[in-house]
């Protein structure tokens, strides 16, 4: 009750088994509710199979193969073919 909060609730759509174990071990006083638990994580720490990018699914963001296209033109890598 360091910050004056009597009870903390965590509500999550998805969690990893290892992440839940660490959270509960570190903070046994909190209440955790999870929609589903995935057993595996990839090298980036994302749940496998996971949900994909929920924001992209929600807002219909088109998939872009080249992440360079997401950068502002002034921040993109330049090649000799860009110079006219």
Coordinates of C-alpha atoms in Angstrom, one line a residue:
X1 CA 0.0 0.0 0.0
X2 CA 3.0 2.2 -0.7
X3 CA 0.9 4.6 -3.0
X4 CA -2.3 4.4 -1.1
X5 CA -3.9 1.8 -3.4
X6 CA -5.7 -0.9 -1.3
X7 CA -5.9 -3.5 -4.1
X8 CA -4.4 -3.8 -7.6
X9 CA -6.2 -5.8 -10.3
X10 CA -4.5 -6.8 -13.6
X11 CA -6.8 -7.7 -16.5
X12 CA -5.1 -9.0 -19.6
X13 CA -6.3 -10.6 -22.8
X14 CA -3.2 -12.8 -23.2
X15 CA -0.1 -13.6 -21.1
X16 CA 2.8 -16.0 -21.1
X17 CA 3.1 -18.7 -18.5
X18 CA 6.6 -17.5 -17.5
X19 CA 5.5 -13.9 -17.3
X20 CA 2.5 -14.7 -15.1
X21 CA 4.8 -16.8 -12.8
X22 CA 7.2 -13.9 -12.5
X23 CA 4.4 -11.3 -11.9
X24 CA 2.7 -13.4 -9.2
X25 CA 6.1 -14.2 -7.5
X26 CA 7.1 -10.6 -7.4
X27 CA 3.7 -9.2 -6.5
X28 CA 1.6 -11.9 -4.7
X29 CA -0.8 -9.3 -3.4
X30 CA -2.3 -8.5 -6.8
X31 CA -5.3 -10.1 -8.4
X32 CA -4.7 -11.3 -12.0
X33 CA -7.3 -12.2 -14.6
X34 CA -6.2 -13.5 -18.0
X35 CA -8.2 -14.5 -21.1
X36 CA -5.7 -17.1 -22.3
X37 CA -2.2 -18.2 -21.4
X38 CA 0.4 -19.1 -24.0
X39 CA 3.2 -21.5 -23.1
X40 CA 6.0 -20.2 -25.4
X41 CA 7.7 -16.9 -26.2
X42 CA 9.7 -16.0 -29.3
X43 CA 13.2 -14.4 -29.2
X44 CA 11.6 -11.0 -28.9
X45 CA 9.5 -12.0 -25.8
X46 CA 6.2 -12.1 -27.7
X47 CA 3.7 -14.8 -27.0
X48 CA 3.5 -17.7 -29.5
X49 CA 1.1 -18.1 -31.2
X50 CA -0.2 -14.8 -29.7
X51 CA -2.8 -12.5 -31.3
X52 CA -0.6 -10.8 -33.9
X53 CA -0.7 -7.0 -33.8
X54 CA -4.0 -6.2 -32.2
X55 CA -3.8 -2.6 -33.3
X56 CA -3.3 -3.6 -36.9
X57 CA -6.3 -6.0 -36.7
X58 CA -8.5 -3.4 -35.0
X59 CA -7.7 -0.5 -37.4
X60 CA -7.1 -2.5 -40.5
X61 CA -3.6 -1.3 -41.0
X62 CA -2.2 -2.8 -44.2
X63 CA 0.8 -5.1 -43.8
X64 CA 4.0 -3.5 -45.1
X65 CA 6.9 -5.9 -46.0
X66 CA 9.5 -3.1 -46.0
X67 CA 9.6 -1.3 -42.7
X68 CA 11.6 1.4 -44.3
X69 CA 8.4 2.7 -45.9
X70 CA 7.1 3.5 -42.5
X71 CA 9.8 6.1 -41.9
X72 CA 9.6 9.7 -42.8
X73 CA 11.3 10.2 -46.2
X74 CA 14.0 12.3 -44.5
X75 CA 14.9 9.4 -42.2
X76 CA 15.1 6.7 -44.9
X77 CA 18.3 5.2 -46.1
X78 CA 19.5 6.7 -49.3
X79 CA 21.1 5.0 -52.3
X80 CA 22.8 6.2 -55.4
X81 CA 19.6 5.4 -57.4
X82 CA 17.7 8.0 -55.3
X83 CA 20.0 10.8 -56.6
X84 CA 18.9 12.2 -59.9

